[in-house]
Coordinates of N, CA and C in Angstrom, one line a residue:
X799 N 0.9 -1.3 0.0 CA 0.0 0.0 0.1 C 0.9 1.3 0.0
X800 N 2.0 1.2 0.8 CA 2.8 2.3 0.8 C 3.5 2.6 -0.5
X801 N 3.8 1.5 -1.2 CA 4.4 1.7 -2.6 C 3.4 2.3 -3.6
X802 N 2.2 1.9 -3.4 CA 1.1 2.3 -4.3 C 0.9 3.8 -4.1
X803 N 0.9 4.2 -2.8 CA 0.7 5.6 -2.5 C 1.8 6.5 -2.9
X804 N 3.0 6.0 -2.8 CA 4.2 6.8 -3.3 C 4.1 7.0 -4.9
X805 N 3.7 5.8 -5.6 CA 3.6 5.9 -7.0 C 2.5 6.9 -7.4
X806 N 1.4 6.9 -6.7 CA 0.3 7.8 -7.0 C 0.7 9.3 -6.7
X807 N 1.6 9.4 -5.6 CA 2.0 10.8 -5.3 C 3.0 11.3 -6.4
X808 N 3.8 10.4 -6.8 CA 4.7 10.8 -7.9 C 4.0 11.2 -9.2
X809 N 3.0 10.4 -9.5 CA 2.1 10.7 -10.7 C 1.4 12.1 -10.5
X810 N 0.9 12.3 -9.3 CA 0.3 13.6 -9.1 C 1.3 14.7 -9.2
X811 N 2.5 14.5 -8.7 CA 3.5 15.6 -8.8 C 3.9 15.9 -10.3
X812 N 4.0 14.8 -11.0 CA 4.3 14.8 -12.4 C 3.2 15.7 -13.2
X813 N 2.0 15.3 -13.0 CA 0.9 15.9 -13.7 C 0.9 17.5 -13.3
X814 N 1.1 17.7 -12.1 CA 1.0 19.1 -11.6 C 2.1 19.9 -12.2
X815 N 3.4 19.3 -12.1 CA 4.5 20.1 -12.6 C 4.4 20.3 -14.1
X816 N 4.1 19.3 -14.9 CA 4.1 19.4 -16.3 C 3.0 20.3 -16.7
X817 N 1.9 20.2 -16.1 CA 0.7 21.1 -16.4 C 1.1 22.6 -16.3
X818 N 1.8 22.8 -15.1 CA 2.2 24.2 -14.8 C 3.2 24.7 -16.0
X819 N 4.2 23.8 -16.3 CA 5.2 24.1 -17.3 C 4.7 24.3 -18.6
X820 N 3.6 23.6 -19.0 CA 3.0 23.8 -20.3 C 2.1 25.1 -20.4
X821 N 1.4 25.3 -19.3 CA 0.6 26.4 -19.3 C 1.3 27.7 -19.5
X822 N 2.4 27.9 -18.8 CA 3.1 29.2 -18.9 C 3.5 29.6 -20.3
X823 N 4.2 28.7 -21.0 CA 4.5 29.2 -22.4 C 3.3 29.2 -23.4
X824 N 2.4 28.4 -23.1 CA 1.2 28.5 -24.0 C 0.4 29.8 -23.8
X825 N 0.4 30.3 -22.5 CA -0.2 31.6 -22.1 C 0.5 32.6 -22.9
X826 N 1.8 32.5 -22.9 CA 2.7 33.6 -23.6 C 2.4 33.6 -25.0
X827 N 2.3 32.4 -25.7 CA 2.1 32.3 -27.1 C 0.7 33.0 -27.5
X828 N -0.3 32.6 -26.7 CA -1.6 33.2 -26.9 C -1.6 34.6 -26.8
X829 N -1.0 35.2 -25.8 CA -1.0 36.6 -25.6 C -0.2 37.4 -26.7
X830 N 1.0 36.9 -27.0 CA 1.9 37.5 -28.0 C 1.2 37.5 -29.4
X831 N 0.7 36.3 -29.8 CA 0.0 36.2 -31.1 C -1.2 37.1 -31.2
X832 N -2.0 37.2 -30.2 CA -3.1 38.1 -30.2 C -2.7 39.5 -30.3
X833 N -1.7 39.9 -29.6 CA -1.3 41.4 -29.7 C -0.7 41.6 -31.1
X834 N 0.1 40.6 -31.6 CA 0.6 40.8 -33.0 C -0.5 40.9 -34.1
X835 N -1.5 40.0 -33.9 CA -2.6 39.9 -34.9 C -3.4 41.2 -34.8
X836 N -3.6 41.8 -33.7 CA -4.4 43.0 -33.5 C -3.7 44.3 -33.7
X837 N -2.3 44.2 -34.1 CA -1.6 45.3 -34.4 C -1.3 46.2 -33.1
X838 N -1.2 45.5 -32.0 CA -1.0 46.3 -30.8 C 0.5 46.5 -30.4
X839 N 1.4 45.9 -31.3 CA 2.8 45.8 -31.0 C 3.5 46.8 -31.9
X840 N 4.1 47.8 -31.3 CA 4.9 48.7 -32.3 C 5.9 48.0 -33.1
X841 N 6.2 48.5 -34.3 CA 7.2 47.8 -35.2 C 8.6 47.5 -34.6
X842 N 9.0 48.5 -33.8 CA 10.3 48.4 -33.1 C 10.3 47.4 -32.0
X843 N 9.2 47.0 -31.5 CA 9.1 46.0 -30.4 C 8.9 44.6 -30.9
X844 N 8.5 44.4 -32.2 CA 8.3 43.1 -32.7 C 9.5 42.1 -32.6
X845 N 10.7 42.5 -32.9 CA 11.8 41.6 -32.8 C 11.8 41.0 -31.3
X846 N 11.6 41.8 -30.3 CA 11.6 41.4 -28.9 C 10.5 40.4 -28.7
X847 N 9.3 40.5 -29.3 CA 8.2 39.6 -29.1 C 8.5 38.3 -29.8
X848 N 9.1 38.4 -31.0 CA 9.4 37.1 -31.7 C 10.5 36.4 -30.9
X849 N 11.5 37.1 -30.3 CA 12.6 36.4 -29.6 C 11.9 35.8 -28.4
X850 N 11.0 36.4 -27.7 CA 10.4 35.8 -26.5 C 9.6 34.6 -26.9
X851 N 8.9 34.6 -28.0 CA 8.2 33.4 -28.5 C 9.1 32.3 -28.8
X852 N 10.3 32.6 -29.5 CA 11.2 31.5 -29.8 C 11.8 30.9 -28.4
X853 N 12.0 31.8 -27.5 CA 12.6 31.2 -26.1 C 11.5 30.3 -25.5
X854 N 10.3 30.7 -25.6 CA 9.2 29.8 -24.9 C 9.1 28.5 -25.8
X855 N 9.3 28.6 -27.1 CA 9.2 27.4 -27.9 C 10.3 26.4 -27.6
X856 N 11.6 27.0 -27.4 CA 12.7 26.1 -27.0 C 12.4 25.5 -25.7
X857 N 11.8 26.2 -24.8 CA 11.5 25.7 -23.4 C 10.5 24.5 -23.5
X858 N 9.5 24.7 -24.4 CA 8.6 23.6 -24.6 C 9.2 22.4 -25.2
X859 N 10.0 22.6 -26.2 CA 10.8 21.5 -26.8 C 11.7 20.7 -25.8
X860 N 12.3 21.5 -25.0 CA 13.2 20.9 -24.0 C 12.4 20.0 -23.0
X861 N 11.2 20.6 -22.6 CA 10.4 19.8 -21.6 C 9.9 18.5 -22.2
X862 N 9.4 18.6 -23.4 CA 8.7 17.5 -24.0 C 9.8 16.4 -24.4
X863 N 11.0 16.9 -24.8 CA 12.1 15.8 -25.1 C 12.6 15.1 -23.8
X864 N 12.6 15.9 -22.8 CA 13.1 15.3 -21.5 C 12.0 14.2 -21.0
X865 N 10.7 14.6 -21.1 CA 9.6 13.7 -20.7 C 9.7 12.4 -21.5
X866 N 9.8 12.6 -22.9 CA 9.8 11.4 -23.7 C 11.0 10.6 -23.5
X867 N 12.2 11.2 -23.3 CA 13.4 10.4 -23.1 C 13.4 9.7 -21.8
X868 N 12.8 10.3 -20.8 CA 12.8 9.6 -19.5 C 11.8 8.4 -19.6
X869 N 10.7 8.6 -20.2 CA 9.8 7.5 -20.4 C 10.4 6.3 -21.2
X870 N 11.1 6.6 -22.3 CA 11.8 5.6 -23.0 C 12.9 4.9 -22.1
X871 N 13.5 5.6 -21.3 CA 14.6 5.0 -20.4 C 14.0 4.1 -19.4
X872 N 12.8 4.5 -18.8 CA 12.1 3.6 -17.8 C 11.6 2.4 -18.5
X873 N 11.4 2.4 -19.8 CA 10.9 1.2 -20.5 C 12.0 0.4 -21.2
X874 N 13.3 0.9 -21.0 CA 14.4 0.3 -21.7 C 14.2 0.4 -23.1
X875 N 13.6 1.5 -23.7 CA 13.2 1.4 -25.1 C 14.1 2.3 -26.0
X876 N 15.2 2.7 -25.4 CA 16.2 3.5 -26.1 C 17.2 2.6 -26.7
X877 N 17.5 2.7 -27.9 CA 18.6 1.9 -28.6 C 19.8 2.9 -28.8
X878 N 20.9 2.8 -28.2 CA 22.0 3.6 -28.3 C 22.7 3.4 -29.6
X879 N 22.9 4.5 -30.3 CA 23.8 4.4 -31.5 C 25.2 4.8 -31.1
X880 N 26.0 3.8 -31.1 CA 27.4 4.0 -30.7 C 28.3 4.6 -31.8
X881 N 28.9 5.7 -31.5 CA 29.8 6.4 -32.4 C 31.2 6.3 -31.9
X882 N 32.2 6.2 -32.8 CA 33.6 6.2 -32.5 C 34.2 7.5 -33.0
X883 N 34.6 8.4 -32.1 CA 35.1 9.7 -32.4 C 36.1 10.1 -31.4
X884 N 36.9 11.1 -31.7 CA 37.9 11.5 -30.7 C 37.2 12.4 -29.7
X885 N 37.9 12.6 -28.6 CA 37.3 13.5 -27.6 C 37.2 14.9 -28.1
X886 N 38.1 15.4 -28.9 CA 38.0 16.7 -29.5 C 36.7 16.8 -30.4
X887 N 36.5 15.8 -31.3 CA 35.3 15.7 -32.1 C 34.0 15.7 -31.4
X888 N 34.0 15.0 -30.2 CA 32.8 14.9 -29.4 C 32.5 16.2 -28.6
X889 N 33.6 16.7 -27.9 CA 33.3 17.7 -26.9 C 33.3 19.2 -27.4
X890 N 34.1 19.4 -28.4 CA 34.2 20.9 -28.9 C 32.9 21.3 -29.4
X891 N 32.1 20.6 -30.3 CA 30.8 21.1 -30.7 C 29.8 21.2 -29.6
X892 N 30.0 20.3 -28.5 CA 29.1 20.5 -27.4 C 29.4 21.7 -26.7
X893 N 30.7 22.0 -26.5 CA 31.1 23.3 -25.8 C 30.6 24.5 -26.5
X894 N 30.7 24.5 -27.9 CA 30.2 25.6 -28.6 C 28.8 25.9 -28.4
X895 N 27.9 24.8 -28.4 CA 26.5 25.0 -28.1 C 26.3 25.5 -26.8
X896 N 27.0 25.0 -25.7 CA 26.8 25.5 -24.4 C 27.2 27.0 -24.3
X897 N 28.3 27.3 -24.9 CA 28.7 28.7 -24.9 C 27.6 29.7 -25.5
X898 N 26.9 29.2 -26.6 CA 25.9 30.0 -27.2 C 24.7 30.2 -26.2
X899 N 24.3 29.2 -25.6 CA 23.2 29.2 -24.7 C 23.5 30.1 -23.4
X900 N 24.7 29.9 -22.8 CA 25.1 30.7 -21.7 C 25.3 32.2 -22.1
X901 N 25.8 32.5 -23.3 CA 25.9 33.8 -23.8 C 24.6 34.5 -23.7
X902 N 23.5 33.9 -24.3 CA 22.3 34.4 -24.3 C 21.7 34.8 -22.9
X903 N 22.2 34.0 -21.9 CA 21.8 34.2 -20.5 C 22.7 35.0 -19.7
X904 N 23.7 35.7 -20.4 CA 24.7 36.6 -19.8 C 25.5 35.8 -18.7
X905 N 25.9 34.5 -19.0 CA 26.7 33.8 -18.2 C 28.1 33.5 -18.9
X906 N 29.2 33.8 -18.2 CA 30.4 33.5 -18.9 C 30.8 32.0 -18.9
X907 N 31.6 31.6 -19.8 CA 31.9 30.1 -20.0 C 33.4 30.0 -20.3
X908 N 34.0 29.0 -19.7 CA 35.3 28.5 -19.9 C 35.4 27.0 -20.1
X909 N 36.2 26.6 -21.1 CA 36.2 25.2 -21.6 C 37.7 24.7 -21.6
X910 N 38.0 23.6 -21.0 CA 39.3 23.2 -21.1 C 39.3 21.6 -21.4
X911 N 39.9 21.2 -22.5 CA 40.0 19.9 -22.8 C 41.5 19.4 -22.7
X912 N 41.8 18.5 -21.9 CA 43.2 18.1 -21.6 C 43.9 17.7 -22.9
X913 N 45.0 18.3 -23.2 CA 45.7 18.2 -24.4 C 46.1 16.6 -24.6
X914 N 46.4 15.9 -23.7 CA 46.8 14.4 -24.0 C 45.7 13.6 -24.5
X915 N 44.3 14.1 -24.3 CA 43.3 13.2 -24.7 C 42.5 13.8 -25.9
X916 N 43.0 14.8 -26.5 CA 42.3 15.4 -27.6 C 42.0 14.4 -28.8
X917 N 43.0 13.6 -29.0 CA 42.9 12.6 -30.1 C 42.5 11.2 -29.6
X918 N 42.2 11.1 -28.4 CA 41.8 9.9 -27.8 C 40.5 9.4 -28.2
X919 N 40.4 8.2 -28.8 CA 39.1 7.7 -29.4 C 38.2 7.3 -28.3
X920 N 36.9 7.6 -28.4 CA 35.9 7.3 -27.5 C 34.7 6.6 -28.2
X921 N 34.2 5.5 -27.7 CA 33.1 4.8 -28.3 C 31.8 4.9 -27.5
X922 N 31.0 5.8 -27.9 CA 29.8 6.1 -27.0 C 28.7 6.7 -28.0
X923 N 27.5 7.1 -27.3 CA 26.4 7.8 -28.1 C 26.6 9.2 -27.9
X924 N 27.0 9.9 -29.0 CA 27.2 11.3 -28.9 C 26.0 12.1 -28.6
X925 N 24.9 11.7 -29.1 CA 23.5 12.4 -28.9 C 23.2 12.4 -27.5
X926 N 23.4 11.2 -26.8 CA 23.1 11.2 -25.4 C 24.0 12.0 -24.5
X927 N 25.3 12.0 -24.9 CA 26.2 12.8 -24.1 C 25.8 14.3 -24.3
X928 N 25.4 14.7 -25.5 CA 25.0 16.1 -25.7 C 23.7 16.4 -24.8
X929 N 22.9 15.4 -24.7 CA 21.6 15.6 -24.0 C 21.9 15.7 -22.5
X930 N 22.9 15.0 -22.0 CA 23.3 15.2 -20.6 C 23.8 16.5 -20.3
X931 N 24.7 17.0 -21.2 CA 25.3 18.4 -21.1 C 24.3 19.5 -21.3
X932 N 23.3 19.3 -22.1 CA 22.2 20.1 -22.3 C 21.4 20.4 -21.0
X933 N 21.2 19.3 -20.3 CA 20.4 19.4 -19.1 C 21.2 20.1 -18.0
X934 N 22.5 19.8 -17.9 CA 23.4 20.4 -16.9 C 23.5 22.0 -17.2
X935 N 23.4 22.3 -18.5 CA 23.4 23.7 -18.9 C 22.1 24.4 -18.5
X936 N 21.0 23.8 -18.7 CA 19.7 24.3 -18.3 C 19.7 24.6 -16.7
X937 N 20.2 23.6 -16.1 CA 20.3 23.7 -14.6 C 21.1 24.9 -14.2
X938 N 22.2 25.1 -14.8 CA 23.1 26.2 -14.6 C 22.4 27.6 -14.8
X939 N 21.7 27.6 -16.0 CA 21.1 28.9 -16.4 C 20.0 29.3 -15.4
X940 N 19.3 28.3 -14.8 CA 18.3 28.5 -13.8 C 18.9 29.2 -12.5
X941 N 20.1 28.7 -12.1 CA 20.6 28.9 -10.7 C 21.9 29.8 -10.7
X942 N 22.6 29.9 -11.8 CA 23.8 30.6 -11.7 C 23.8 32.0 -12.2
X943 N 22.6 32.6 -12.3 CA 22.4 33.9 -12.8 C 23.0 35.0 -11.8
X944 N 23.5 36.1 -12.3 CA 24.0 37.1 -11.5 C 25.1 37.8 -12.2
X945 N 25.6 39.0 -11.6 CA 26.5 39.8 -12.4 C 27.8 39.1 -12.8
X946 N 28.3 38.2 -12.0 CA 29.5 37.5 -12.3 C 29.3 36.1 -12.5
X947 N 28.1 35.6 -13.0 CA 27.8 34.3 -13.2 C 28.8 33.7 -14.2
X948 N 29.2 32.4 -13.9 CA 30.1 31.7 -14.8 C 30.0 30.2 -14.7
X949 N 30.3 29.5 -15.7 CA 30.3 28.0 -15.7 C 31.7 27.6 -16.3
X950 N 32.1 26.5 -15.7 CA 33.4 26.0 -16.1 C 33.2 24.5 -16.6
X951 N 33.8 24.1 -17.7 CA 33.6 22.8 -18.2 C 35.0 22.3 -18.5
X952 N 35.4 21.1 -17.8 CA 36.8 20.5 -18.0 C 36.6 19.1 -18.4
X953 N 37.5 18.6 -19.3 CA 37.4 17.2 -19.8 C 38.8 16.7 -19.6
X954 N 38.9 15.6 -18.8 CA 40.1 14.9 -18.5 C 39.8 13.4 -18.7
X955 N 40.8 12.6 -18.2 CA 40.6 11.2 -18.3 C 41.5 10.5 -17.2
X956 N 40.8 9.4 -16.7 CA 41.6 8.6 -15.8 C 41.9 7.2 -16.5
X957 N 42.1 6.2 -15.7 CA 42.6 4.9 -16.4 C 41.4 4.4 -17.3
X958 N 40.2 4.4 -16.8 CA 39.1 3.8 -17.6 C 38.1 4.7 -18.2
X959 N 38.1 5.9 -17.6 CA 36.9 6.9 -18.1 C 37.3 8.2 -18.6
X960 N 36.5 8.8 -19.4 CA 36.6 10.2 -19.7 C 35.8 10.9 -18.5
X961 N 36.5 11.9 -17.9 CA 36.0 12.6 -16.7 C 35.6 14.0 -17.0
X962 N 34.3 14.3 -17.0 CA 33.8 15.7 -17.3 C 33.3 16.3 -16.0
X963 N 33.9 17.5 -15.7 CA 33.5 18.3 -14.6 C 32.8 19.6 -15.1
X964 N 31.5 19.7 -14.6 CA 30.7 20.9 -15.0 C 30.3 21.7 -13.7
X965 N 31.0 22.8 -13.6 CA 30.8 23.7 -12.3 C 30.2 25.1 -12.6
X966 N 29.4 25.5 -11.8 CA 28.8 26.9 -11.9 C 29.1 27.6 -10.5
X967 N 29.0 28.8 -10.5 CA 29.3 29.6 -9.3 C 28.0 30.2 -8.7
X968 N 26.9 29.4 -8.9 CA 25.6 29.9 -8.3 C 25.6 29.6 -6.8
X969 N 24.4 29.6 -6.2 CA 24.2 29.4 -4.8 C 24.5 28.1 -4.3
X970 N 24.7 27.1 -5.2 CA 25.0 25.7 -4.8 C 23.8 25.0 -4.3
X971 N 24.0 23.8 -3.7 CA 22.9 23.0 -3.2 C 23.1 22.7 -1.8
X972 N 22.2 23.0 -0.9 CA 22.4 22.8 0.5 C 22.4 21.4 0.8
X973 N 23.0 21.0 2.0 CA 23.1 19.6 2.4 C 21.7 18.9 2.4
X974 N 20.7 19.6 2.9 CA 19.4 19.1 3.0 C 18.7 18.7 1.7
X975 N 19.1 19.3 0.7 CA 18.6 19.2 -0.6 C 19.3 18.3 -1.5
X976 N 20.5 17.8 -1.1 CA 21.4 17.0 -2.1 C 20.7 15.7 -2.3
X977 N 19.9 15.1 -1.4 CA 19.3 13.9 -1.7 C 18.2 14.0 -2.7
X978 N 17.7 15.1 -2.9 CA 16.6 15.4 -3.9 C 17.1 15.6 -5.4
X979 N 18.4 15.9 -5.5 CA 18.9 16.5 -6.8 C 18.5 15.5 -7.9
X980 N 18.7 14.2 -7.8 CA 18.5 13.2 -8.9 C 17.3 12.4 -8.8
X981 N 16.3 12.9 -7.9 CA 15.0 12.2 -7.8 C 14.1 12.8 -8.8
X982 N 13.5 12.0 -9.7 CA 12.5 12.6 -10.7 C 11.3 13.3 -10.2
X983 N 11.0 14.4 -10.7 CA 9.7 15.1 -10.4 C 9.7 15.6 -8.9
X984 N 10.9 15.7 -8.3 CA 11.0 16.3 -7.0 C 11.8 17.5 -7.1
X985 N 11.4 18.6 -6.5 CA 12.0 19.9 -6.6 C 12.3 20.4 -5.2
X986 N 13.3 21.1 -4.9 CA 13.6 21.6 -3.6 C 12.7 22.8 -3.3
X987 N 12.5 23.1 -2.0 CA 11.6 24.1 -1.7 C 12.1 25.4 -2.1
X988 N 13.4 25.6 -2.1 CA 14.0 26.9 -2.7 C 13.6 27.1 -4.1
X989 N 13.7 26.1 -4.9 CA 13.4 26.1 -6.3 C 11.8 26.5 -6.5
X990 N 11.0 25.8 -5.7 CA 9.6 26.0 -5.8 C 9.2 27.4 -5.4
X991 N 9.8 27.9 -4.3 CA 9.5 29.2 -3.7 C 10.0 30.3 -4.7
X992 N 11.0 30.1 -5.3 CA 11.5 31.2 -6.2 C 10.9 31.1 -7.6
X993 N 10.0 30.0 -7.8 CA 9.3 29.9 -9.1 C 10.1 29.7 -10.3
X994 N 11.3 28.9 -10.0 CA 12.2 28.5 -11.1 C 11.4 27.7 -12.0
X995 N 11.6 27.8 -13.3 CA 11.0 26.8 -14.3 C 11.6 25.5 -14.2
X996 N 10.8 24.5 -14.6 CA 11.2 23.1 -14.6 C 10.2 22.2 -13.8
X997 N 10.5 20.8 -14.1 CA 9.6 19.8 -13.5 C 10.3 18.9 -12.6
X998 N 11.6 19.3 -12.3 CA 12.4 18.3 -11.5 C 12.8 17.0 -12.3
X999 N 13.1 17.1 -13.6 CA 13.4 15.9 -14.3 C 14.8 16.0 -15.0
X1000 N 15.3 17.1 -15.2 CA 16.5 17.3 -16.0 C 17.7 16.4 -15.4
X1001 N 17.9 16.6 -14.2 CA 19.1 16.0 -13.6 C 18.9 14.5 -13.4
X1002 N 17.7 14.1 -13.1 CA 17.3 12.7 -13.0 C 17.6 12.0 -14.3
X1003 N 17.1 12.6 -15.4 CA 17.3 12.1 -16.7 C 18.8 12.1 -17.2
X1004 N 19.5 13.1 -16.7 CA 20.9 13.2 -17.1 C 21.7 12.0 -16.4
X1005 N 21.3 11.7 -15.1 CA 22.1 10.6 -14.5 C 21.7 9.3 -15.0
X1006 N 20.4 9.1 -15.3 CA 20.0 7.8 -15.9 C 20.6 7.6 -17.2
X1007 N 20.7 8.7 -18.0 CA 21.3 8.5 -19.4 C 22.8 8.2 -19.3
X1008 N 23.5 8.8 -18.3 CA 24.9 8.5 -18.1 C 25.1 7.0 -17.7
X1009 N 24.2 6.5 -16.9 CA 24.4 5.2 -16.4 C 24.0 4.2 -17.5
X1010 N 23.1 4.6 -18.5 CA 22.8 3.7 -19.6 C 23.9 3.7 -20.5
X1011 N 24.8 4.6 -20.4 CA 26.0 4.6 -21.3 C 27.2 3.9 -20.6
X1012 N 26.9 3.4 -19.4 CA 28.0 2.7 -18.7 C 28.8 3.5 -17.7
X1013 N 28.3 4.8 -17.6 CA 29.1 5.8 -16.7 C 28.3 6.3 -15.6
X1014 N 28.4 7.4 -15.1 CA 27.6 7.9 -14.0 C 27.6 9.4 -13.9
X1015 N 26.7 10.0 -13.2 CA 26.7 11.4 -12.9 C 26.6 11.7 -11.5
X1016 N 27.4 12.4 -10.9 CA 27.4 12.6 -9.5 C 27.6 14.1 -9.0
X1017 N 27.0 14.5 -7.9 CA 27.1 15.8 -7.4 C 28.4 15.7 -6.5
X1018 N 29.4 16.7 -6.8 CA 30.5 16.7 -6.0 C 30.3 17.5 -4.8
X1019 N 30.9 17.2 -3.7 CA 30.8 17.9 -2.4 C 32.1 18.7 -2.2
X1020 N 32.1 19.9 -2.3 CA 33.3 20.8 -2.2 C 32.9 22.0 -1.4
X1021 N 34.0 22.8 -1.2 CA 33.8 24.0 -0.4 C 34.0 25.3 -1.2
X1022 N 34.0 25.2 -2.5 CA 34.3 26.3 -3.4 C 33.0 27.1 -3.7
X1023 N 31.9 26.6 -3.3 CA 30.6 27.3 -3.6 C 30.1 26.9 -5.0
X1024 N 28.8 27.2 -5.3 CA 28.3 26.7 -6.6 C 27.9 25.3 -6.6
X1025 N 27.5 24.7 -7.7 CA 27.2 23.3 -7.8 C 28.2 22.8 -8.8
X1026 N 28.8 21.6 -8.5 CA 29.7 20.9 -9.4 C 29.3 19.5 -9.7
X1027 N 29.1 19.1 -10.9 CA 28.7 17.7 -11.3 C 29.9 17.1 -12.0
X1028 N 30.0 15.8 -11.7 CA 31.1 14.9 -12.3 C 30.4 13.9 -13.1
X1029 N 30.8 14.0 -14.4 CA 30.2 13.0 -15.3 C 31.4 12.1 -15.8
X1030 N 31.2 10.7 -15.7 CA 32.1 9.8 -16.2 C 31.5 9.0 -17.3
X1031 N 32.3 8.8 -18.5 CA 31.9 8.0 -19.6 C 33.0 7.0 -19.9
X1032 N 32.7 5.8 -20.0 CA 33.7 4.7 -20.4 C 34.4 5.1 -21.7
X1033 N 35.7 4.9 -21.8 CA 36.5 5.2 -22.9 C 36.1 4.3 -24.1
X1034 N 35.6 3.1 -23.8 CA 35.2 2.1 -24.9 C 34.1 1.3 -24.5

């Protein structure tokens, strides 16, 4: 009975969170298109409205892709397409996309790929690695905002794995909330109270995706502030 109750509670949390996240951009679409159609928007303001609509569209796409990917993972319905490419070929395009997204959010970005592993071949699913990094980036954009907001991405290697560290200088994650970070459809009280967008799925999906690749995603415990995530991916 307790298991059934928890399952129903999770379903309720999911429906509530997704409904809220869908309603917000849909309301914006409706309002913006109505104002544009009725000629209520000055010509010089139209680019701003179009940009806002594009941003809400990307937000919807990100939400839907996360929900679908998480559902497929739970049903073991994802077939990984393994690619063989060098670390440079894998991570430099990902870093470029991260930099573009962070630049739009006024967050500085630094990327370091260790020289000895640039031409090291890695056999993995490039799309899945990009999705993991995309969710980490979305998380940083939510919480690392500020005058001196920044994100650091470093790629190194140990004996068996490629080791990726993704760190921001935001408020970090309090000890009481660390257990909730990777739980699906669970959000901290701080995130809920501050009305940050999201359904509490991105990091859970990122960790499950990493594990499906044979690696893992962990939250590092440090004293430097901000949040630091450690992603490991097998070399082969």
